[in-house]
PDB file of C-alpha atoms and ligand atoms in Angstrom:
ATOM      1  CA  MET U   9      -0.032  -0.022  -0.030  1.00 82.00           C
ATOM      2  CA  MET U  10       1.233   3.480  -0.934  1.00 95.00           C
ATOM      3  CA  GLN U  11      -0.034   6.821   0.436  1.00 98.00           C
ATOM      4  CA  PRO U  12       1.259  10.240  -0.293  1.00 98.00           C
ATOM      5  CA  ILE U  13       4.693  11.219   0.934  1.00 98.00           C
ATOM      6  CA  ILE U  14       7.038  14.293   0.886  1.00 98.00           C
ATOM      7  CA  ASP U  15      10.699  13.925   0.711  1.00 98.00           C
ATOM      8  CA  ALA U  16      11.850  16.264   3.517  1.00 98.00           C
ATOM      9  CA  HIS U  17      15.401  16.576   2.581  1.00 98.00           C
ATOM     10  CA  ILE U  18      16.987  16.016  -0.824  1.00 98.00           C
ATOM     11  CA  HIS U  19      19.822  17.514  -2.749  1.00 98.00           C
ATOM     12  CA  LEU U  20      18.127  17.550  -6.107  1.00 98.00           C
ATOM     13  CA  ASP U  21      20.750  19.776  -7.668  1.00 98.00           C
ATOM     14  CA  LEU U  22      23.436  17.104  -7.111  1.00 98.00           C
ATOM     15  CA  TYR U  23      21.724  14.607  -9.386  1.00 98.00           C
ATOM     16  CA  GLY U  24      22.589  14.474 -13.045  1.00 98.00           C
ATOM     17  CA  SER U  25      20.111  16.259 -15.386  1.00 97.00           C
ATOM     18  CA  ARG U  26      18.849  12.851 -16.783  1.00 98.00           C
ATOM     19  CA  GLN U  27      18.348  11.564 -13.209  1.00 98.00           C
ATOM     20  CA  GLN U  28      16.642  14.777 -12.280  1.00 98.00           C
ATOM     21  CA  ARG U  29      14.055  14.317 -15.105  1.00 98.00           C
ATOM     22  CA  GLN U  30      13.494  10.726 -14.176  1.00 98.00           C
ATOM     23  CA  LEU U  31      13.028  11.519 -10.456  1.00 98.00           C
ATOM     24  CA  LEU U  32      10.632  14.394 -11.312  1.00 98.00           C
ATOM     25  CA  GLN U  33       8.749  12.281 -13.898  1.00 98.00           C
ATOM     26  CA  GLU U  34       8.328   9.398 -11.341  1.00 98.00           C
ATOM     27  CA  MET U  35       7.013  11.525  -8.455  1.00 98.00           C
ATOM     28  CA  GLU U  36       3.381  10.859  -9.369  1.00 98.00           C
ATOM     29  CA  ARG U  37       3.812   7.209  -9.752  1.00 98.00           C
ATOM     30  CA  TYR U  38       5.320   7.067  -6.236  1.00 98.00           C
ATOM     31  CA  GLN U  39       2.822   9.440  -4.761  1.00 98.00           C
ATOM     32  CA  THR U  40       5.519  12.027  -4.003  1.00 98.00           C
ATOM     33  CA  GLU U  41       3.727  15.265  -3.371  1.00 98.00           C
ATOM     34  CA  GLY U  42       6.910  17.322  -2.895  1.00 98.00           C
ATOM     35  CA  LEU U  43      10.554  17.557  -2.355  1.00 98.00           C
ATOM     36  CA  ILE U  44      12.361  19.941   0.166  1.00 98.00           C
ATOM     37  CA  ALA U  45      15.317  20.674  -1.985  1.00 98.00           C
ATOM     38  CA  VAL U  46      18.276  21.822   0.230  1.00 98.00           C
ATOM     39  CA  SER U  47      21.405  23.505  -1.078  1.00 98.00           C
ATOM     40  CA  ASN U  48      25.037  23.345  -0.093  1.00 98.00           C
ATOM     41  CA  HIS U  49      26.301  26.846  -1.114  1.00 98.00           C
ATOM     42  CA  LEU U  50      25.680  29.757  -3.498  1.00 98.00           C
ATOM     43  CA  SER U  51      25.944  27.958  -6.945  1.00 98.00           C
ATOM     44  CA  SER U  52      24.005  25.030  -5.460  1.00 98.00           C
ATOM     45  CA  ALA U  53      21.384  27.418  -4.226  1.00 98.00           C
ATOM     46  CA  GLU U  54      21.044  28.964  -7.776  1.00 98.00           C
ATOM     47  CA  ARG U  55      20.675  25.573  -9.258  1.00 98.00           C
ATOM     48  CA  THR U  56      18.113  24.477  -6.711  1.00 98.00           C
ATOM     49  CA  LEU U  57      16.097  27.748  -7.451  1.00 98.00           C
ATOM     50  CA  GLU U  58      16.118  26.964 -11.103  1.00 98.00           C
ATOM     51  CA  LEU U  59      14.692  23.491 -10.427  1.00 98.00           C
ATOM     52  CA  SER U  60      11.864  24.918  -8.320  1.00 98.00           C
ATOM     53  CA  GLN U  61      11.084  27.353 -11.087  1.00 98.00           C
ATOM     54  CA  VAL U  62      10.691  24.508 -13.618  1.00 97.00           C
ATOM     55  CA  ASP U  63       8.548  22.180 -11.165  1.00 98.00           C
ATOM     56  CA  GLN U  64       6.461  23.625  -8.376  1.00 97.00           C
ATOM     57  CA  ARG U  65       6.662  20.507  -6.482  1.00 98.00           C
ATOM     58  CA  VAL U  66      10.316  21.408  -5.749  1.00 98.00           C
ATOM     59  CA  HIS U  67      10.515  23.525  -2.531  1.00 98.00           C
ATOM     60  CA  PRO U  68      13.779  25.105  -2.266  1.00 98.00           C
ATOM     61  CA  ALA U  69      15.950  25.786   0.844  1.00 98.00           C
ATOM     62  CA  PHE U  70      19.062  27.894   0.693  1.00 98.00           C
ATOM     63  CA  GLY U  71      22.023  27.491   2.962  1.00 98.00           C
ATOM     64  CA  TYR U  72      25.725  26.628   3.294  1.00 98.00           C
ATOM     65  CA  HIS U  73      26.491  22.719   4.256  1.00 98.00           C
ATOM     66  CA  PRO U  74      28.892  22.585   7.219  1.00 98.00           C
ATOM     67  CA  GLU U  75      30.824  19.544   6.011  1.00 98.00           C
ATOM     68  CA  GLN U  76      33.054  21.722   3.725  1.00 98.00           C
ATOM     69  CA  LYS U  77      35.623  24.565   3.999  1.00 97.00           C
ATOM     70  CA  LEU U  78      34.099  27.853   5.256  1.00 98.00           C
ATOM     71  CA  PRO U  79      32.996  30.272   2.595  1.00 98.00           C
ATOM     72  CA  ALA U  80      35.172  33.064   1.604  1.00 97.00           C
ATOM     73  CA  PRO U  81      33.743  36.456   2.846  1.00 96.00           C
ATOM     74  CA  ASP U  82      32.423  37.454  -0.606  1.00 97.00           C
ATOM     75  CA  GLU U  83      30.891  33.974  -1.169  1.00 97.00           C
ATOM     76  CA  LEU U  84      29.068  34.347   2.225  1.00 98.00           C
ATOM     77  CA  SER U  85      27.869  37.847   1.532  1.00 98.00           C
ATOM     78  CA  GLY U  86      26.784  36.739  -1.973  1.00 98.00           C
ATOM     79  CA  LEU U  87      24.905  33.732  -0.576  1.00 98.00           C
ATOM     80  CA  LEU U  88      23.082  35.956   2.014  1.00 98.00           C
ATOM     81  CA  ALA U  89      22.128  38.482  -0.590  1.00 98.00           C
ATOM     82  CA  PHE U  90      20.701  35.738  -2.823  1.00 98.00           C
ATOM     83  CA  MET U  91      18.717  34.500   0.215  1.00 98.00           C
ATOM     84  CA  GLU U  92      17.430  37.979   0.856  1.00 98.00           C
ATOM     85  CA  ASN U  93      16.450  38.329  -2.809  1.00 98.00           C
ATOM     86  CA  HIS U  94      14.591  35.073  -2.952  1.00 98.00           C
ATOM     87  CA  LYS U  95      13.143  35.094   0.515  1.00 98.00           C
ATOM     88  CA  GLU U  96       9.655  34.729  -0.840  1.00 97.00           C
ATOM     89  CA  THR U  97      10.443  31.500  -2.771  1.00 97.00           C
ATOM     90  CA  MET U  98      12.639  30.173   0.098  1.00 98.00           C
ATOM     91  CA  LYS U  99      10.939  27.430   2.004  1.00 98.00           C
ATOM     92  CA  ALA U 100      13.668  27.231   4.647  1.00 98.00           C
ATOM     93  CA  VAL U 101      17.292  28.105   5.551  1.00 98.00           C
ATOM     94  CA  GLY U 102      19.321  25.096   4.901  1.00 97.00           C
ATOM     95  CA  GLU U 103      21.383  22.979   4.889  1.00 98.00           C
ATOM     96  CA  VAL U 104      23.357  24.567   7.695  1.00 98.00           C
ATOM     97  CA  GLY U 105      24.922  23.074  10.895  1.00 98.00           C
ATOM     98  CA  LEU U 106      28.173  21.783  12.274  1.00 98.00           C
ATOM     99  CA  PRO U 107      31.004  19.829  10.635  1.00 98.00           C
ATOM    100  CA  TYR U 108      31.025  16.542  12.373  1.00 97.00           C
ATOM    101  CA  TYR U 109      32.516  14.212   9.631  1.00 97.00           C
ATOM    102  CA  LEU U 110      34.903  16.810   8.546  1.00 97.00           C
ATOM    103  CA  ARG U 111      36.286  17.024  12.071  1.00 96.00           C
ATOM    104  CA  LYS U 112      36.715  13.300  12.176  1.00 95.00           C
ATOM    105  CA  GLU U 113      38.883  13.635   9.181  1.00 96.00           C
ATOM    106  CA  GLU U 114      40.686  16.789  10.227  1.00 94.00           C
ATOM    107  CA  PRO U 115      40.635  16.806  13.997  1.00 94.00           C
ATOM    108  CA  THR U 116      42.586  20.279  13.992  1.00 94.00           C
ATOM    109  CA  ILE U 117      39.813  22.077  12.419  1.00 95.00           C
ATOM    110  CA  SER U 118      38.521  24.815  14.678  1.00 96.00           C
ATOM    111  CA  MET U 119      34.634  24.674  15.608  1.00 96.00           C
ATOM    112  CA  GLU U 120      34.439  28.349  16.511  1.00 97.00           C
ATOM    113  CA  PRO U 121      34.001  29.803  12.950  1.00 98.00           C
ATOM    114  CA  TYR U 122      31.517  27.037  12.099  1.00 98.00           C
ATOM    115  CA  LYS U 123      29.396  27.849  15.209  1.00 98.00           C
ATOM    116  CA  GLU U 124      29.590  31.629  14.226  1.00 98.00           C
ATOM    117  CA  LEU U 125      28.474  30.834  10.718  1.00 98.00           C
ATOM    118  CA  LEU U 126      25.476  28.612  12.075  1.00 98.00           C
ATOM    119  CA  GLU U 127      24.551  31.414  14.468  1.00 98.00           C
ATOM    120  CA  LEU U 128      24.487  33.906  11.703  1.00 98.00           C
ATOM    121  CA  MET U 129      22.194  31.573   9.623  1.00 98.00           C
ATOM    122  CA  ILE U 130      20.051  31.279  12.734  1.00 98.00           C
ATOM    123  CA  VAL U 131      19.758  34.970  13.140  1.00 98.00           C
ATOM    124  CA  HIS U 132      18.688  35.311   9.373  1.00 98.00           C
ATOM    125  CA  ALA U 133      16.134  32.507   9.698  1.00 98.00           C
ATOM    126  CA  VAL U 134      14.642  34.474  12.598  1.00 98.00           C
ATOM    127  CA  ARG U 135      14.717  37.767  10.593  1.00 97.00           C
ATOM    128  CA  TRP U 136      13.059  36.118   7.564  1.00 98.00           C
ATOM    129  CA  GLY U 137      10.620  33.873   9.670  1.00 98.00           C
ATOM    130  CA  LYS U 138      11.761  30.643   7.977  1.00 98.00           C
ATOM    131  CA  PRO U 139      12.333  27.232   9.427  1.00 98.00           C
ATOM    132  CA  ILE U 140      15.924  26.066   9.678  1.00 98.00           C
ATOM    133  CA  VAL U 141      17.298  22.758   8.264  1.00 98.00           C
ATOM    134  CA  LEU U 142      20.198  21.355  10.420  1.00 98.00           C
ATOM    135  CA  HIS U 143      23.036  18.859   9.880  1.00 98.00           C
ATOM    136  CA  ALA U 144      24.192  18.463  13.541  1.00 98.00           C
ATOM    137  CA  VAL U 145      24.759  14.926  14.635  1.00 97.00           C
ATOM    138  CA  TYR U 146      26.134  13.228  17.899  1.00 97.00           C
ATOM    139  CA  GLU U 147      27.815  15.655  20.154  1.00 96.00           C
ATOM    140  CA  ASP U 148      27.258  18.587  17.721  1.00 98.00           C
ATOM    141  CA  ALA U 149      23.422  18.279  18.253  1.00 98.00           C
ATOM    142  CA  PRO U 150      23.401  19.730  21.716  1.00 98.00           C
ATOM    143  CA  VAL U 151      25.701  22.598  20.492  1.00 98.00           C
ATOM    144  CA  ALA U 152      23.308  23.378  17.835  1.00 98.00           C
ATOM    145  CA  CYS U 153      20.325  23.126  20.293  1.00 98.00           C
ATOM    146  CA  GLU U 154      21.949  25.662  22.512  1.00 98.00           C
ATOM    147  CA  LEU U 155      22.204  28.200  19.606  1.00 98.00           C
ATOM    148  CA  LEU U 156      18.777  27.517  18.585  1.00 98.00           C
ATOM    149  CA  GLU U 157      17.483  28.077  22.144  1.00 98.00           C
ATOM    150  CA  LYS U 158      19.505  31.248  22.505  1.00 98.00           C
ATOM    151  CA  HIS U 159      17.609  32.767  19.571  1.00 98.00           C
ATOM    152  CA  SER U 160      14.258  31.252  20.590  1.00 97.00           C
ATOM    153  CA  ILE U 161      13.897  29.402  17.431  1.00 97.00           C
ATOM    154  CA  ARG U 162      10.791  27.480  17.168  1.00 96.00           C
ATOM    155  CA  GLN U 163      10.958  25.699  13.910  1.00 98.00           C
ATOM    156  CA  ALA U 164      14.071  23.586  13.491  1.00 98.00           C
ATOM    157  CA  HIS U 165      14.481  20.293  11.552  1.00 98.00           C
ATOM    158  CA  PHE U 166      17.359  17.945  12.468  1.00 98.00           C
ATOM    159  CA  HIS U 167      17.781  15.957   9.285  1.00 98.00           C
ATOM    160  CA  TRP U 168      19.288  12.448   9.360  1.00 96.00           C
ATOM    161  CA  PHE U 169      19.469  12.797  13.114  1.00 96.00           C
ATOM    162  CA  LYS U 170      21.975  10.542  15.223  1.00 96.00           C
ATOM    163  CA  GLY U 171      22.535  11.263  18.878  1.00 95.00           C
ATOM    164  CA  ASP U 172      21.863  10.378  22.385  1.00 95.00           C
ATOM    165  CA  LYS U 173      18.558   9.857  24.117  1.00 95.00           C
ATOM    166  CA  ASN U 174      18.763  13.091  26.090  1.00 97.00           C
ATOM    167  CA  THR U 175      19.325  15.150  22.970  1.00 97.00           C
ATOM    168  CA  VAL U 176      16.346  13.443  21.273  1.00 97.00           C
ATOM    169  CA  GLN U 177      14.262  14.453  24.232  1.00 97.00           C
ATOM    170  CA  ARG U 178      15.513  17.956  24.285  1.00 98.00           C
ATOM    171  CA  ILE U 179      14.806  18.208  20.483  1.00 98.00           C
ATOM    172  CA  VAL U 180      11.324  16.873  20.913  1.00 98.00           C
ATOM    173  CA  ALA U 181      10.554  19.079  24.054  1.00 98.00           C
ATOM    174  CA  ASN U 182      11.549  22.241  21.956  1.00 98.00           C
ATOM    175  CA  GLY U 183       8.978  21.240  19.402  1.00 98.00           C
ATOM    176  CA  TYR U 184      11.619  20.496  16.750  1.00 98.00           C
ATOM    177  CA  LYS U 185      11.429  17.813  14.154  1.00 98.00           C
ATOM    178  CA  LEU U 186      13.773  14.935  13.307  1.00 98.00           C
ATOM    179  CA  SER U 187      14.059  13.020  10.128  1.00 98.00           C
ATOM    180  CA  VAL U 188      15.075   9.527   9.063  1.00 98.00           C
ATOM    181  CA  THR U 189      16.610   8.373   5.763  1.00 98.00           C
ATOM    182  CA  PRO U 190      16.124   4.993   4.208  1.00 98.00           C
ATOM    183  CA  ASP U 191      18.916   3.553   6.476  1.00 98.00           C
ATOM    184  CA  CYS U 192      16.182   3.191   9.085  1.00 98.00           C
ATOM    185  CA  VAL U 193      15.361  -0.075   7.250  1.00 98.00           C
ATOM    186  CA  TYR U 194      18.658  -1.583   8.306  1.00 98.00           C
ATOM    187  CA  GLU U 195      20.502   0.428  10.841  1.00 98.00           C
ATOM    188  CA  PRO U 196      19.709  -0.667  14.424  1.00 98.00           C
ATOM    189  CA  GLU U 197      20.973   2.659  15.776  1.00 96.00           C
ATOM    190  CA  ILE U 198      18.332   4.543  13.819  1.00 97.00           C
ATOM    191  CA  GLN U 199      15.690   2.000  14.677  1.00 98.00           C
ATOM    192  CA  ARG U 200      16.313   2.595  18.355  1.00 97.00           C
ATOM    193  CA  MET U 201      15.900   6.401  17.955  1.00 97.00           C
ATOM    194  CA  ILE U 202      12.669   5.931  16.086  1.00 98.00           C
ATOM    195  CA  GLN U 203      11.386   4.115  19.104  1.00 97.00           C
ATOM    196  CA  GLN U 204      12.281   6.997  21.291  1.00 95.00           C
ATOM    197  CA  VAL U 205      10.832   9.736  19.148  1.00 97.00           C
ATOM    198  CA  PRO U 206       7.062  10.451  19.204  1.00 98.00           C
ATOM    199  CA  LEU U 207       5.542  10.082  15.689  1.00 98.00           C
ATOM    200  CA  THR U 208       4.426  13.733  15.777  1.00 98.00           C
ATOM    201  CA  ALA U 209       8.124  14.765  15.787  1.00 98.00           C
ATOM    202  CA  LEU U 210       9.228  12.638  12.914  1.00 98.00           C
ATOM    203  CA  MET U 211       9.635  13.276   9.134  1.00 98.00           C
ATOM    204  CA  VAL U 212      11.142  11.113   6.242  1.00 98.00           C
ATOM    205  CA  GLU U 213      13.803  12.009   3.753  1.00 98.00           C
ATOM    206  CA  THR U 214      16.228  10.551   1.454  1.00 98.00           C
ATOM    207  CA  ASP U 215      19.248  12.979   1.575  1.00 98.00           C
ATOM    208  CA  GLY U 216      19.590  11.868  -2.037  1.00 98.00           C
ATOM    209  CA  PRO U 217      21.742  11.402  -4.011  1.00 98.00           C
ATOM    210  CA  TRP U 218      23.643  10.001  -1.043  1.00 98.00           C
ATOM    211  CA  PRO U 219      23.749   6.230  -1.516  1.00 98.00           C
ATOM    212  CA  PHE U 220      22.389   3.580   0.855  1.00 98.00           C
ATOM    213  CA  HIS U 221      23.266  -0.004   1.635  1.00 97.00           C
ATOM    214  CA  GLY U 222      21.136  -3.083   2.427  1.00 97.00           C
ATOM    215  CA  PRO U 223      18.220  -3.484   0.134  1.00 97.00           C
ATOM    216  CA  PHE U 224      19.217  -0.161  -1.567  1.00 98.00           C
ATOM    217  CA  GLN U 225      22.828  -1.101  -2.394  1.00 98.00           C
ATOM    218  CA  ASP U 226      23.964   0.194  -5.878  1.00 97.00           C
ATOM    219  CA  VAL U 227      20.383   1.603  -6.481  1.00 97.00           C
ATOM    220  CA  MET U 228      20.017   5.441  -7.360  1.00 98.00           C
ATOM    221  CA  THR U 229      18.673   7.086  -4.156  1.00 98.00           C
ATOM    222  CA  HIS U 230      14.975   7.905  -5.007  1.00 98.00           C
ATOM    223  CA  PRO U 231      12.223   9.312  -3.035  1.00 98.00           C
ATOM    224  CA  LYS U 232      10.270   5.939  -3.583  1.00 98.00           C
ATOM    225  CA  MET U 233      12.605   4.432  -0.934  1.00 98.00           C
ATOM    226  CA  ILE U 234      10.610   6.472   1.577  1.00 98.00           C
ATOM    227  CA  HIS U 235       7.711   4.063   1.310  1.00 98.00           C
ATOM    228  CA  ALA U 236      10.060   1.335   2.766  1.00 98.00           C
ATOM    229  CA  SER U 237      10.928   3.683   5.606  1.00 98.00           C
ATOM    230  CA  VAL U 238       7.363   4.349   6.367  1.00 98.00           C
ATOM    231  CA  ALA U 239       6.732   0.507   6.532  1.00 98.00           C
ATOM    232  CA  LYS U 240       9.648   0.118   9.004  1.00 98.00           C
ATOM    233  CA  ILE U 241       8.488   2.977  11.194  1.00 98.00           C
ATOM    234  CA  ALA U 242       5.107   1.413  11.376  1.00 98.00           C
ATOM    235  CA  GLU U 243       6.523  -1.863  12.328  1.00 98.00           C
ATOM    236  CA  LEU U 244       8.732  -0.413  14.960  1.00 98.00           C
ATOM    237  CA  LYS U 245       5.981   1.678  16.467  1.00 98.00           C
ATOM    238  CA  GLN U 246       3.408  -1.136  16.031  1.00 98.00           C
ATOM    239  CA  LEU U 247       1.047   1.245  14.290  1.00 98.00           C
ATOM    240  CA  SER U 248      -0.857   0.733  11.043  1.00 98.00           C
ATOM    241  CA  VAL U 249       0.958   1.956   7.856  1.00 98.00           C
ATOM    242  CA  ALA U 250      -1.917   4.215   7.053  1.00 98.00           C
ATOM    243  CA  VAL U 251      -1.582   5.990  10.456  1.00 98.00           C
ATOM    244  CA  VAL U 252       2.055   6.501   9.985  1.00 98.00           C
ATOM    245  CA  TYR U 253       1.645   7.844   6.412  1.00 98.00           C
ATOM    246  CA  ASP U 254      -0.976  10.339   7.480  1.00 98.00           C
ATOM    247  CA  GLN U 255       0.969  11.583  10.495  1.00 98.00           C
ATOM    248  CA  LEU U 256       4.327  11.986   8.671  1.00 98.00           C
ATOM    249  CA  LEU U 257       2.565  13.861   5.748  1.00 98.00           C
ATOM    250  CA  LYS U 258       0.808  16.101   8.384  1.00 98.00           C
ATOM    251  CA  ASN U 259       4.076  16.708  10.176  1.00 98.00           C
ATOM    252  CA  THR U 260       5.997  17.764   7.079  1.00 98.00           C
ATOM    253  CA  LYS U 261       3.156  19.932   5.647  1.00 98.00           C
ATOM    254  CA  GLY U 262       2.749  21.651   9.106  1.00 98.00           C
ATOM    255  CA  PHE U 263       6.466  22.224   9.398  1.00 98.00           C
ATOM    256  CA  TYR U 264       7.114  23.525   5.811  1.00 97.00           C
ATOM    257  CA  GLN U 265       3.712  25.297   5.537  1.00 93.00           C
ATOM    258  CA  PHE U 266       2.273  23.638   2.478  1.00 86.00           C
TER     259      PHE U 266
HETATM  260 ZN1   ZN Z  29      21.789  16.792   3.250  1.00 74.32          ZN
END
């Protein structure tokens, strides 16, 4: 059984143009009502905006991905000017956050400038009245929470969340949302987290074109994979699939104001 879904986090601009066409063409067949298309930097934001102009089911978010070198000052000011100019079209500020995996590779990297950049993005999200999409996992998640709380942020989405139970509870208590990718089908760590999170705080995403394993090995990441995630969530929560579909769609539409 399939019911309507929304992919709450995808990097549509990172797919090749043939793959983009295929993906958009197949949305109806797989009951995908919309895509929250996040971006990584200025040129990524420009491409994502173009995609949203071609297809209204693509809802663009603009930001600077934390798992990369910091932007040069003029790239940052260019990105902020772009976001200001397109704030009507912009569904959310994102992807922004903290460089967890980059720090694993290069432990000497200083967190401070990344925290400053995240705070700057938070301040702009408040100014524009937009939700914010975060990449902040494990010990970075409480750091991000603290910044969000400092600025009284009400709408934050922790995408592909990984972290401890206390942070899950803090995120949920703040009214923020968490999303899971298709790895929830085979990752025990994510499955445990799903059991800790109330269904009302969950969303589903692909983070495509990021590749997955298990049943998705060597398959192009596609929003249709979300149907497998929904089935797994229903199983873990011992709820009917229909109830889970309805609630996830409601969460995502409410959060992103469809
Ligand atoms: Zn992402």
